[in-house]
Coordinates of C-alpha atoms in Angstrom, one line a residue:
Chain A
M1 CA 21.7 1.0 -40.0
T2 CA 18.2 0.8 -41.3
D3 CA 17.2 3.6 -38.9
M4 CA 18.8 6.1 -41.2
T5 CA 16.7 5.2 -44.2
S6 CA 13.4 4.5 -42.7
N7 CA 12.3 7.5 -40.6
T8 CA 9.3 5.9 -39.1
P9 CA 9.8 5.4 -35.4
S10 CA 7.0 2.9 -34.9
R11 CA 6.8 0.3 -32.2
S12 CA 7.4 -2.6 -34.6
Q13 CA 10.6 -1.1 -35.8
S14 CA 12.7 -2.7 -33.1
Q15 CA 11.4 -6.1 -34.2
S16 CA 12.0 -5.5 -37.9
A17 CA 15.5 -4.2 -37.2
A18 CA 16.3 -7.3 -35.1
D19 CA 17.8 -9.3 -38.0
E20 CA 20.4 -6.5 -38.7
G21 CA 23.7 -6.2 -37.0
A22 CA 22.3 -3.7 -34.6
G23 CA 19.6 -6.2 -33.9
R24 CA 22.0 -8.5 -32.1
E25 CA 23.1 -5.7 -29.8
E26 CA 19.4 -5.0 -29.1
K27 CA 18.7 -8.6 -28.3
R28 CA 21.6 -8.8 -25.9
L29 CA 20.6 -5.6 -24.2
G30 CA 16.9 -6.5 -24.1
F31 CA 17.8 -9.8 -22.5
A32 CA 20.3 -8.3 -20.0
L33 CA 17.9 -5.5 -19.0
T34 CA 15.0 -7.8 -18.2
L35 CA 17.1 -10.4 -16.5
P36 CA 17.3 -9.0 -13.0
A37 CA 13.5 -8.6 -12.8
Q38 CA 13.0 -12.1 -14.2
L39 CA 15.3 -13.5 -11.6
L40 CA 13.6 -11.6 -8.8
V41 CA 10.2 -12.9 -9.9
L42 CA 11.6 -16.5 -10.0
F43 CA 13.2 -16.0 -6.7
I44 CA 10.0 -14.9 -5.0
A45 CA 7.5 -17.0 -7.0
L46 CA 8.7 -20.3 -8.3
F47 CA 10.9 -21.5 -5.5
P48 CA 8.7 -20.4 -2.6
I49 CA 5.6 -21.9 -4.1
L50 CA 7.2 -25.2 -4.7
M51 CA 8.5 -25.1 -1.1
Q52 CA 5.1 -24.2 0.1
V53 CA 3.5 -27.1 -1.7
Y54 CA 6.0 -29.5 -0.1
I55 CA 5.7 -28.1 3.4
S56 CA 1.9 -28.1 3.2
L57 CA 1.9 -31.9 2.8
T58 CA 3.8 -32.3 6.1
D59 CA 3.2 -31.6 9.7
W60 CA 6.4 -29.6 9.9
S61 CA 7.0 -26.8 12.4
P62 CA 10.1 -24.8 13.1
L63 CA 10.1 -26.1 16.6
D64 CA 10.6 -29.7 15.5
G65 CA 14.3 -29.3 15.3
I66 CA 14.6 -30.7 11.8
P67 CA 15.4 -28.4 8.8
W68 CA 12.5 -27.8 6.4
Y69 CA 13.9 -29.9 3.6
R70 CA 13.7 -33.0 5.8
A71 CA 10.0 -32.3 6.5
Y72 CA 9.1 -35.5 4.6
E73 CA 9.8 -37.3 7.8
L74 CA 6.6 -35.7 9.0
W75 CA 4.6 -36.5 5.8
I76 CA 0.9 -36.4 6.4
G77 CA -0.4 -36.1 2.8
L78 CA -3.5 -34.0 2.4
T79 CA -4.4 -33.9 6.0
N80 CA -3.7 -30.2 6.3
Y81 CA -6.1 -29.5 3.5
V82 CA -8.8 -31.7 5.0
D83 CA -8.4 -29.9 8.3
L84 CA -8.6 -26.6 6.6
A85 CA -11.9 -27.4 4.9
G86 CA -13.3 -28.1 8.4
D87 CA -11.6 -25.3 10.3
P88 CA -14.4 -22.9 11.5
R89 CA -11.9 -20.2 12.5
F90 CA -10.5 -20.1 8.9
W91 CA -13.9 -19.9 7.3
S92 CA -15.1 -17.2 9.7
A93 CA -11.9 -15.2 9.0
I94 CA -12.7 -15.5 5.3
W95 CA -16.3 -14.5 5.9
R96 CA -15.2 -11.6 8.1
T97 CA -12.7 -10.3 5.5
L98 CA -15.5 -10.4 2.9
I99 CA -17.9 -8.5 5.1
V100 CA -15.3 -5.8 5.8
M101 CA -14.7 -5.6 2.0
L102 CA -18.5 -5.5 1.3
I103 CA -18.9 -2.5 3.6
C104 CA -15.7 -0.6 3.1
V105 CA -15.5 -0.7 -0.7
P106 CA -19.0 0.6 -1.5
V107 CA -18.8 3.3 1.2
Q108 CA -15.4 4.4 0.0
F109 CA -16.6 4.4 -3.6
L110 CA -19.7 6.5 -2.9
L111 CA -17.9 9.0 -0.7
G112 CA -15.1 9.2 -3.2
L113 CA -17.4 9.7 -6.1
G114 CA -19.4 12.3 -4.3
L115 CA -16.2 14.2 -3.5
A116 CA -14.9 13.9 -7.0
I117 CA -18.2 15.5 -8.3
L118 CA -17.6 18.4 -6.0
F119 CA -14.0 18.8 -7.2
V120 CA -14.5 18.4 -10.9
D121 CA -14.6 22.0 -11.8
E122 CA -12.4 24.9 -10.6
F123 CA -13.3 26.9 -7.4
P124 CA -11.2 29.0 -5.0
G125 CA -9.2 26.9 -2.7
R126 CA -9.5 23.8 -4.8
R127 CA -5.8 22.9 -4.9
A128 CA -5.2 23.2 -1.2
M129 CA -8.3 21.3 -0.3
Y130 CA -7.4 18.6 -2.8
S131 CA -4.0 18.1 -1.2
T132 CA -5.4 18.1 2.3
I133 CA -8.0 15.4 1.4
L134 CA -5.1 13.1 0.3
V135 CA -3.3 13.3 3.6
P136 CA -5.0 10.2 5.3
M137 CA -3.9 7.8 2.5
M138 CA -0.3 8.8 2.9
V139 CA -0.2 8.2 6.6
V140 CA 1.6 4.9 7.4
P141 CA -1.2 2.4 7.9
A142 CA 0.3 1.2 11.2
V143 CA 0.4 4.7 12.4
A144 CA -3.2 5.2 11.3
G145 CA -4.0 2.1 13.3
Y146 CA -2.5 3.7 16.3
M147 CA -4.4 6.9 15.7
F148 CA -7.7 5.1 15.8
F149 CA -6.6 3.0 18.8
M150 CA -6.2 6.3 20.7
L151 CA -9.5 7.7 19.3
F152 CA -11.5 4.7 20.4
Q153 CA -10.3 4.6 24.0
S154 CA -13.3 4.8 26.2
G155 CA -12.1 8.1 27.6
G156 CA -11.0 9.2 24.1
P157 CA -12.1 11.9 21.8
I158 CA -14.8 9.8 19.9
N159 CA -16.7 9.3 23.1
G160 CA -15.9 12.9 23.9
I161 CA -17.5 14.2 20.7
L162 CA -20.5 11.9 21.3
S163 CA -20.9 13.1 24.8
F164 CA -20.8 16.7 23.6
L165 CA -23.4 16.0 20.8
L166 CA -25.7 14.0 23.1
G167 CA -25.3 16.3 26.1
S168 CA -24.6 13.4 28.4
S169 CA -21.5 11.4 29.3
V170 CA -21.0 8.6 26.8
Q171 CA -18.7 5.7 27.8
I172 CA -18.8 3.3 25.0
A173 CA -16.1 0.6 25.2
W174 CA -15.5 0.5 21.4
L175 CA -12.7 -1.9 21.3
S176 CA -13.9 -4.5 23.8
D177 CA -17.3 -5.0 22.2
P178 CA -17.1 -7.5 19.3
D179 CA -19.6 -5.7 17.0
L180 CA -18.3 -2.2 17.8
A181 CA -14.7 -3.3 17.4
L182 CA -15.4 -4.5 13.9
L183 CA -17.2 -1.2 13.2
G184 CA -14.2 0.6 14.5
V185 CA -11.7 -1.1 12.3
I186 CA -14.0 -0.6 9.3
I187 CA -14.2 3.1 10.1
S188 CA -10.4 3.3 10.1
D189 CA -10.2 1.6 6.7
I190 CA -12.8 4.0 5.3
W191 CA -11.0 7.0 6.8
Q192 CA -7.7 6.0 5.2
W193 CA -8.7 4.8 1.8
T194 CA -11.7 7.1 0.7
P195 CA -9.1 9.6 -0.5
L196 CA -7.7 6.9 -2.9
M197 CA -11.1 6.3 -4.4
F198 CA -11.5 10.1 -4.7
L199 CA -8.1 10.6 -6.3
I200 CA -8.7 7.9 -9.0
L201 CA -12.3 8.7 -9.7
L202 CA -11.6 12.4 -10.0
A203 CA -8.8 11.7 -12.5
G204 CA -11.2 9.6 -14.4
M205 CA -13.9 12.2 -14.3
L206 CA -11.5 14.9 -15.6
S207 CA -10.5 12.7 -18.5
V208 CA -14.1 12.6 -19.8
P209 CA -14.0 14.9 -22.9
Q210 CA -15.9 18.1 -22.4
D211 CA -17.3 18.5 -25.9
Q212 CA -20.0 15.9 -25.6
Q213 CA -21.1 17.4 -22.3
M214 CA -21.3 20.8 -23.9
A215 CA -23.4 19.4 -26.7
A216 CA -25.7 17.8 -24.1
V217 CA -26.0 21.2 -22.3
L218 CA -27.0 22.8 -25.5
L219 CA -29.6 20.1 -26.0
G220 CA -31.0 21.0 -22.6
A221 CA -29.9 18.0 -20.6
G222 CA -29.8 18.6 -16.9
W223 CA -26.8 18.0 -14.7
W224 CA -27.9 14.6 -13.3
R225 CA -28.9 13.4 -16.7
R226 CA -25.5 14.3 -18.2
F227 CA -23.8 12.7 -15.3
F228 CA -25.6 9.4 -15.6
T229 CA -25.7 9.1 -19.4
I230 CA -22.4 10.7 -20.4
V231 CA -19.9 10.9 -17.6
L232 CA -20.5 7.7 -15.6
P233 CA -20.6 5.3 -18.6
R234 CA -17.3 6.8 -19.8
M235 CA -15.7 6.2 -16.4
K236 CA -16.5 2.5 -16.5
T237 CA -12.9 1.2 -16.9
I238 CA -11.6 3.6 -14.2
I239 CA -14.4 2.6 -11.8
V240 CA -13.5 -1.0 -12.3
I241 CA -9.8 -0.3 -11.7
A242 CA -10.5 1.7 -8.5
I243 CA -12.8 -0.9 -7.1
A244 CA -10.5 -3.7 -8.0
I245 CA -7.6 -2.0 -6.3
R246 CA -9.6 -1.6 -3.1
V247 CA -11.0 -5.1 -3.2
I248 CA -7.5 -6.6 -3.5
E249 CA -6.0 -4.4 -0.8
N250 CA -9.0 -5.0 1.5
F251 CA -8.5 -8.7 1.1
K252 CA -4.9 -8.3 2.4
V253 CA -5.8 -5.9 5.2
F254 CA -3.6 -6.4 8.3
D255 CA -1.7 -3.4 9.6
N256 CA -4.3 -1.1 11.0
F257 CA -6.6 -3.9 12.1
Y258 CA -3.9 -5.7 13.9
I259 CA -2.7 -2.6 15.7
I260 CA -6.2 -1.4 16.7
T261 CA -7.6 -4.7 18.0
G262 CA -5.0 -7.4 17.5
G263 CA -7.9 -9.3 15.8
G264 CA -9.9 -9.2 19.0
P265 CA -11.8 -9.1 21.2
G266 CA -11.7 -12.9 20.8
V267 CA -11.7 -13.3 17.1
A268 CA -14.2 -10.5 16.4
T269 CA -11.9 -8.6 14.0
E270 CA -9.7 -11.4 12.8
T271 CA -9.3 -11.1 9.1
I272 CA -7.6 -13.7 6.9
S273 CA -4.2 -12.1 7.1
I274 CA -4.4 -11.7 10.9
Y275 CA -5.6 -15.3 11.2
I276 CA -2.6 -16.5 9.1
Y277 CA -0.2 -14.3 11.1
K278 CA -1.4 -15.7 14.4
V279 CA -1.1 -19.3 13.3
T280 CA 2.4 -18.5 12.0
Q281 CA 3.7 -16.7 15.0
N282 CA 1.7 -18.1 18.0
D283 CA 0.8 -21.7 17.0
L284 CA 3.9 -22.2 14.8
I285 CA 2.2 -25.0 12.8
W286 CA 3.9 -24.0 9.5
G287 CA 2.8 -27.0 7.5
Y288 CA -0.8 -25.9 8.1
V289 CA 0.0 -22.3 7.4
A290 CA 1.5 -23.3 4.1
A291 CA -1.7 -25.2 3.2
I292 CA -3.8 -22.1 4.0
A293 CA -1.6 -19.8 2.0
L294 CA -1.5 -22.2 -0.9
A295 CA -5.3 -22.5 -0.9
I296 CA -5.7 -18.7 -1.0
L297 CA -3.1 -18.4 -3.7
I298 CA -4.9 -20.9 -5.9
V299 CA -8.3 -19.3 -5.4
L300 CA -6.9 -15.8 -6.0
S301 CA -5.1 -17.0 -9.2
I302 CA -8.3 -18.4 -10.6
V303 CA -10.3 -15.4 -9.7
S304 CA -7.7 -12.9 -11.0
G305 CA -7.1 -15.0 -14.1
M306 CA -10.8 -14.9 -15.0
A307 CA -11.0 -11.1 -14.2
I308 CA -7.9 -10.3 -16.3
S309 CA -9.1 -12.3 -19.3
R310 CA -12.5 -10.7 -19.1
M311 CA -11.0 -7.3 -19.0
R312 CA -8.8 -8.0 -22.0
K313 CA -11.9 -9.1 -24.0
G314 CA -14.0 -6.1 -22.8
Chain B
M1 CA -19.7 25.4 -16.1
Q2 CA -21.9 27.8 -14.3
R3 CA -23.2 26.5 -11.0
S4 CA -25.7 28.2 -8.7
L5 CA -24.9 29.9 -5.5
K6 CA -26.8 27.2 -3.6
F7 CA -24.5 24.6 -5.1
E8 CA -21.4 26.6 -4.1
V9 CA -22.5 26.8 -0.5
F10 CA -23.3 23.1 -0.5
R11 CA -19.9 22.4 -2.0
Y12 CA -17.9 24.3 0.6
A13 CA -20.0 22.9 3.5
A14 CA -19.7 19.3 2.3
I15 CA -15.9 19.6 1.7
A16 CA -15.4 21.3 5.1
A17 CA -17.3 18.6 6.9
F18 CA -15.3 15.9 5.1
L19 CA -12.0 17.6 5.8
A20 CA -12.9 18.0 9.5
L21 CA -13.7 14.3 9.8
S22 CA -10.6 13.4 7.9
L23 CA -8.2 15.6 9.9
I24 CA -9.4 14.8 13.4
P25 CA -7.4 11.5 13.8
T26 CA -4.2 13.2 12.6
L27 CA -4.7 16.3 14.7
W28 CA -5.4 14.2 17.8
M29 CA -2.1 12.4 17.3
I30 CA -0.3 15.7 16.8
S31 CA -1.9 17.0 20.0
M32 CA -1.1 13.9 21.9
A33 CA 2.6 14.0 20.8
F34 CA 3.0 17.4 22.6
K35 CA 1.1 16.6 25.7
P36 CA 2.8 16.0 29.1
I37 CA 2.1 12.6 30.7
A38 CA -0.5 14.1 33.1
E39 CA -2.7 15.0 30.1
W40 CA -2.5 11.7 28.2
Q41 CA -5.2 10.0 30.2
S42 CA -7.5 12.9 30.6
T43 CA -11.1 11.7 30.0
G44 CA -14.7 12.8 30.0
A45 CA -15.2 16.4 30.9
D46 CA -11.5 17.0 31.3
L47 CA -10.7 15.7 27.9
T48 CA -7.8 17.9 26.7
W49 CA -8.2 18.6 23.1
W50 CA -5.1 20.7 22.7
P51 CA -2.1 20.4 25.0
K52 CA -2.5 22.8 28.0
N53 CA 1.2 22.6 28.8
P54 CA 2.8 21.7 25.5
T55 CA 6.1 19.9 25.9
L56 CA 8.8 18.1 23.8
D57 CA 9.2 15.5 26.6
N58 CA 7.7 12.8 24.4
F59 CA 10.3 13.3 21.7
R60 CA 13.1 13.5 24.2
F61 CA 11.8 10.3 25.8
I62 CA 11.8 8.2 22.7
F63 CA 15.4 9.3 22.0
G64 CA 16.5 8.1 25.3
E65 CA 16.3 10.9 27.7
S66 CA 14.5 10.2 30.9
S67 CA 12.2 12.9 32.0
S68 CA 11.0 13.5 35.5
D69 CA 7.5 12.2 34.8
M70 CA 8.3 9.1 32.9
I71 CA 9.2 6.0 34.9
S72 CA 12.6 5.4 33.4
A73 CA 14.6 6.0 30.3
L74 CA 14.0 3.5 27.4
E75 CA 16.3 0.6 27.1
R76 CA 16.1 0.8 23.3
T77 CA 15.6 4.2 21.8
A78 CA 13.9 5.2 18.5
G79 CA 17.1 6.1 16.8
R80 CA 17.9 2.6 15.6
P81 CA 14.4 1.8 14.3
I82 CA 14.4 5.1 12.4
L83 CA 17.7 4.1 10.8
A84 CA 16.4 0.7 10.1
S85 CA 13.3 2.1 8.3
L86 CA 15.5 4.5 6.3
L87 CA 18.0 1.9 5.2
S88 CA 15.5 -0.8 4.4
A89 CA 13.0 1.4 2.6
G90 CA 15.8 3.3 0.8
F91 CA 17.7 0.3 -0.5
G92 CA 14.5 -1.5 -1.2
T93 CA 13.6 1.5 -3.4
V94 CA 17.0 1.2 -5.1
I95 CA 16.5 -2.5 -5.9
A96 CA 13.0 -2.0 -7.2
M97 CA 14.0 1.0 -9.3
L98 CA 17.1 -0.6 -10.8
A99 CA 15.3 -3.9 -11.7
G100 CA 12.0 -2.3 -12.6
T101 CA 13.4 0.5 -14.8
S102 CA 15.8 -1.7 -16.8
A103 CA 13.1 -4.3 -17.3
A104 CA 10.5 -1.7 -18.3
Y105 CA 13.0 -0.3 -20.9
G106 CA 13.8 -3.8 -22.2
L107 CA 10.2 -4.5 -22.7
S108 CA 9.2 -1.1 -24.0
R109 CA 12.0 -0.9 -26.6
F110 CA 13.1 -4.4 -27.4
G111 CA 10.0 -6.4 -26.6
Y112 CA 11.8 -8.6 -24.1
G113 CA 10.1 -10.0 -21.0
G114 CA 6.6 -10.2 -22.4
N115 CA 5.7 -12.3 -19.4
L116 CA 6.6 -9.7 -16.9
P117 CA 3.5 -7.4 -16.9
L118 CA 1.2 -10.2 -16.0
A119 CA 3.6 -11.9 -13.6
L120 CA 4.2 -8.7 -11.7
V121 CA 0.5 -7.8 -11.5
Q122 CA -0.1 -11.3 -9.9
L123 CA 2.8 -10.7 -7.6
R124 CA 1.1 -7.5 -6.5
L125 CA -2.2 -9.3 -6.1
F126 CA -1.2 -11.9 -3.6
P127 CA -1.3 -11.1 0.1
P128 CA 2.3 -11.0 1.4
M129 CA 1.0 -13.2 4.3
A130 CA 0.5 -16.0 1.8
V131 CA 4.1 -16.4 0.8
M132 CA 5.7 -15.5 4.1
I133 CA 6.4 -19.0 5.3
P134 CA 8.8 -19.8 2.4
V135 CA 10.3 -16.3 2.6
M136 CA 11.0 -16.7 6.3
I137 CA 12.6 -20.0 5.7
M138 CA 14.7 -18.7 2.8
W139 CA 15.7 -15.6 4.7
A140 CA 16.7 -17.7 7.7
F141 CA 18.8 -19.9 5.4
L142 CA 20.5 -16.8 3.8
G143 CA 21.1 -15.3 7.2
L144 CA 18.9 -12.3 6.4
I145 CA 16.5 -12.4 9.4
D146 CA 16.7 -9.3 11.5
S147 CA 18.9 -7.4 9.1
W148 CA 18.2 -4.3 7.1
I149 CA 19.6 -5.9 4.0
G150 CA 17.1 -8.7 4.2
L151 CA 14.2 -6.2 4.6
A152 CA 15.5 -4.1 1.7
L153 CA 15.6 -7.2 -0.5
I154 CA 12.0 -8.2 0.2
Y155 CA 10.9 -4.6 -0.1
G156 CA 12.6 -4.4 -3.5
I157 CA 10.8 -7.4 -4.7
V158 CA 7.4 -6.4 -3.3
T159 CA 7.5 -3.0 -4.9
L160 CA 9.1 -4.1 -8.1
P161 CA 5.7 -4.3 -9.9
F162 CA 5.1 -0.6 -9.2
A163 CA 8.5 0.4 -10.4
F164 CA 8.1 -1.7 -13.5
W165 CA 4.6 -0.5 -14.5
L166 CA 5.3 3.1 -13.7
M167 CA 8.5 3.3 -15.7
K168 CA 6.9 1.3 -18.5
T169 CA 4.2 3.8 -19.0
F170 CA 6.8 6.6 -18.9
F171 CA 9.0 4.9 -21.5
D172 CA 6.0 4.1 -23.7
D173 CA 5.1 7.8 -23.6
M174 CA 8.5 9.0 -24.5
P175 CA 9.1 10.0 -28.1
R176 CA 11.7 7.9 -29.8
E177 CA 13.0 10.4 -32.2
I178 CA 15.7 11.6 -29.8
E179 CA 17.0 8.1 -29.1
D180 CA 16.9 7.4 -32.8
A181 CA 19.0 10.5 -33.5
A182 CA 21.6 9.4 -31.0
L183 CA 21.7 6.0 -32.7
V184 CA 22.3 7.6 -36.0
E185 CA 25.2 9.5 -34.4
G186 CA 26.7 6.2 -33.8
C187 CA 26.0 5.7 -30.1
S188 CA 25.6 2.1 -28.9
R189 CA 22.1 1.1 -27.7
W190 CA 23.5 0.8 -24.1
R191 CA 25.0 4.3 -24.3
V192 CA 21.8 5.7 -25.6
F193 CA 19.9 4.2 -22.7
L194 CA 22.4 5.5 -20.1
R195 CA 23.3 8.9 -21.6
V196 CA 20.1 9.9 -23.5
T197 CA 17.1 8.1 -22.2
L198 CA 17.7 8.0 -18.4
P199 CA 18.7 11.7 -18.1
M200 CA 15.5 12.6 -20.0
M201 CA 13.5 10.4 -17.6
R202 CA 14.9 12.2 -14.5
P203 CA 11.6 13.6 -13.3
A204 CA 9.8 10.4 -13.9
L205 CA 12.5 8.4 -12.1
A206 CA 12.4 10.8 -9.1
S207 CA 8.6 10.7 -8.7
S208 CA 8.6 6.9 -9.1
A209 CA 11.3 6.5 -6.6
L210 CA 9.5 8.7 -4.1
F211 CA 6.3 6.7 -4.6
I212 CA 8.1 3.4 -4.0
F213 CA 9.9 4.8 -1.0
I214 CA 6.5 5.7 0.5
L215 CA 5.2 2.1 0.0
N216 CA 8.3 0.6 1.5
W217 CA 8.3 3.0 4.4
S218 CA 4.7 2.1 5.1
D219 CA 5.3 -1.6 5.6
Y220 CA 4.5 -3.2 8.9
L221 CA 3.7 -6.8 8.4
I222 CA 6.9 -7.9 6.6
A223 CA 9.1 -6.1 9.2
L224 CA 7.0 -7.7 11.9
L225 CA 7.8 -11.2 10.5
L226 CA 11.4 -10.7 9.4
T227 CA 12.9 -8.6 12.2
T228 CA 13.2 -9.5 15.8
R229 CA 15.3 -7.0 17.7
D230 CA 18.3 -5.2 16.2
W231 CA 16.7 -3.9 13.0
V232 CA 13.0 -3.6 13.8
T233 CA 11.5 -0.7 11.8
I234 CA 9.5 2.2 13.2
P235 CA 6.0 0.6 13.2
V236 CA 7.3 -2.6 14.9
Y237 CA 9.2 -0.6 17.4
M238 CA 6.2 1.6 18.1
A239 CA 4.0 -1.4 19.0
S240 CA 6.6 -2.3 21.6
L241 CA 6.4 1.1 23.3
S242 CA 4.2 0.0 26.1
S243 CA 5.2 -1.8 29.3
S244 CA 3.4 -3.4 32.1
M245 CA 4.8 -0.7 34.4
T246 CA 3.7 2.3 32.4
G247 CA 0.9 0.9 30.3
Q248 CA 0.4 2.5 26.9
L249 CA 2.9 5.2 26.4
Y250 CA 0.4 7.3 24.4
G251 CA 2.4 10.4 24.1
A252 CA 5.6 8.6 23.2
K253 CA 3.9 6.5 20.6
A254 CA 2.2 9.6 19.1
A255 CA 5.5 11.4 18.9
L256 CA 7.0 8.5 17.1
G257 CA 3.9 8.2 14.9
L258 CA 4.3 11.8 13.9
I259 CA 7.9 11.2 13.0
A260 CA 6.9 8.2 10.9
A261 CA 4.0 10.0 9.2
V262 CA 5.7 13.2 8.1
P263 CA 8.1 12.0 5.4
P264 CA 5.5 10.1 3.3
V265 CA 2.9 12.9 3.6
I266 CA 5.4 15.5 2.3
M267 CA 6.6 13.2 -0.4
G268 CA 3.1 12.2 -1.4
I269 CA 2.0 15.8 -1.7
A270 CA 5.1 16.5 -3.8
I271 CA 4.3 13.8 -6.3
Q272 CA 0.5 14.0 -6.1
K273 CA 0.3 14.4 -9.9
Q274 CA 2.0 11.0 -10.4
L275 CA 0.1 9.3 -7.6
V276 CA -2.8 8.2 -9.8
R277 CA -0.4 6.7 -12.4
G278 CA 1.4 4.8 -9.7
L279 CA -1.6 3.5 -7.8
T280 CA -3.4 2.4 -11.0
F281 CA -0.3 0.7 -12.4
G282 CA -0.1 3.3 -15.1
A283 CA -3.7 2.6 -16.4
L284 CA -4.6 6.2 -15.7
K285 CA -2.4 9.2 -16.3
E286 CA -3.1 12.7 -15.2

């Protein structure tokens, strides 16, 4: 029992005690405790990815009547990947996903930052308003999708409000016009996730120490100047995290888009997840889907690997 | 810090405007849920903002009662999908919390599983759509398609990263002196974990579990792919609530949407202090 003599509960203690008798128990326990998570990760990562590589090299579909492991009978080599490179619907889905991201994330960031500035100090009603602002992000995304589906009906409340504001009857067919449909789904995304930006940015803003700001006040620095020279630079990490989270989630976006427009009209709101879903469920060419999925996984791994190693250095 | 009166006015006005915009969609759904069928399709000048003849018919309808206005009673009612959502999200939370908490403790205290933090971040990063083909094949092989157990298993895996990272930050923050004292008393490591550490972590465990339940409850895509009929969850069932005879069952969908939306909103507000920690993988603590 080395713990009795050395009263320094430091993090390296568990390592240094590992060669003692108690160390063996720790080793066993540490191994046992982390085992379920390791197995789950293997179960969902290693095997599926190997399977995916295999299927992506074949022309297999669940309709072929042969089990997936005999997909080699339909071996087509890299054909799926060649097809993918020249598939305009795939590239336009990628492009559309990026456009959605490039609009949603900055708008959410600016709105969230502006709101966070308003909430940074105490005022009557702050707590209740704070909780109310968070409501949209806790609504089930599929339900949020349905809310906006109702709102955008041509006889629905959005046209109702516009009619009221403009003084004449507005009958915009939001969801059957390609451009407006895209705008509509973007609005639903901004509605739902601005509160998340607000929540994270406010927490970050509140964690900036007050003393420096006080000193700056004493030196006569105005509010904007304090904000841009002291507060914002200190929030750098948090801003990166908040934006990264939204970029990642925006890339996956499916639920609300699919419910509002089903990817339509035509392919006007077809993001990458909706595209993959449709090829999976409607076209059932799973060999091709595996190739798409794998291509995306590889690109994401490279991008995220670079981002993580950069963040570790910085 | 002192702010001018002008700023205070601006602040309340800006927040009020934002709140109004952010509440309209939710309020519209609530209003829709209590409207009789005659008011669903009101348009233009007749647009009914608030139900003129509020009714619970929509709620009765989705639970199988046929009301005079609706064409016929539903063949499949909302009861089963609600049960499916509860079971799959609940047990998914149990799986994620069990595996995540123990792994977080193993790493935080004994330095085991050093690969897990990064592996789990990457797991979180990938769009679920990009691994669904193998998952659908595996689940079909295991006989888990269209069962709540199958959904619970995939939910447990998908939310494992959150459980792990959340609990890891809580364990890292916890002072070790109490555990050390119990060790000195002669307790085994395992007993310390079960009898000393976990009871102390009760609030952290509760808020993490609620957070993960919200995430599981919110899923649509995975349930859409892995369930077909018997165990469809609320969002999947909701999309099916329209028929060629009746068209969109606006009120019925809104009623179901309201039922689906209430639990996570209440839970989310209850754990709002921990939300930032959960959503940022513990990078930010409030």
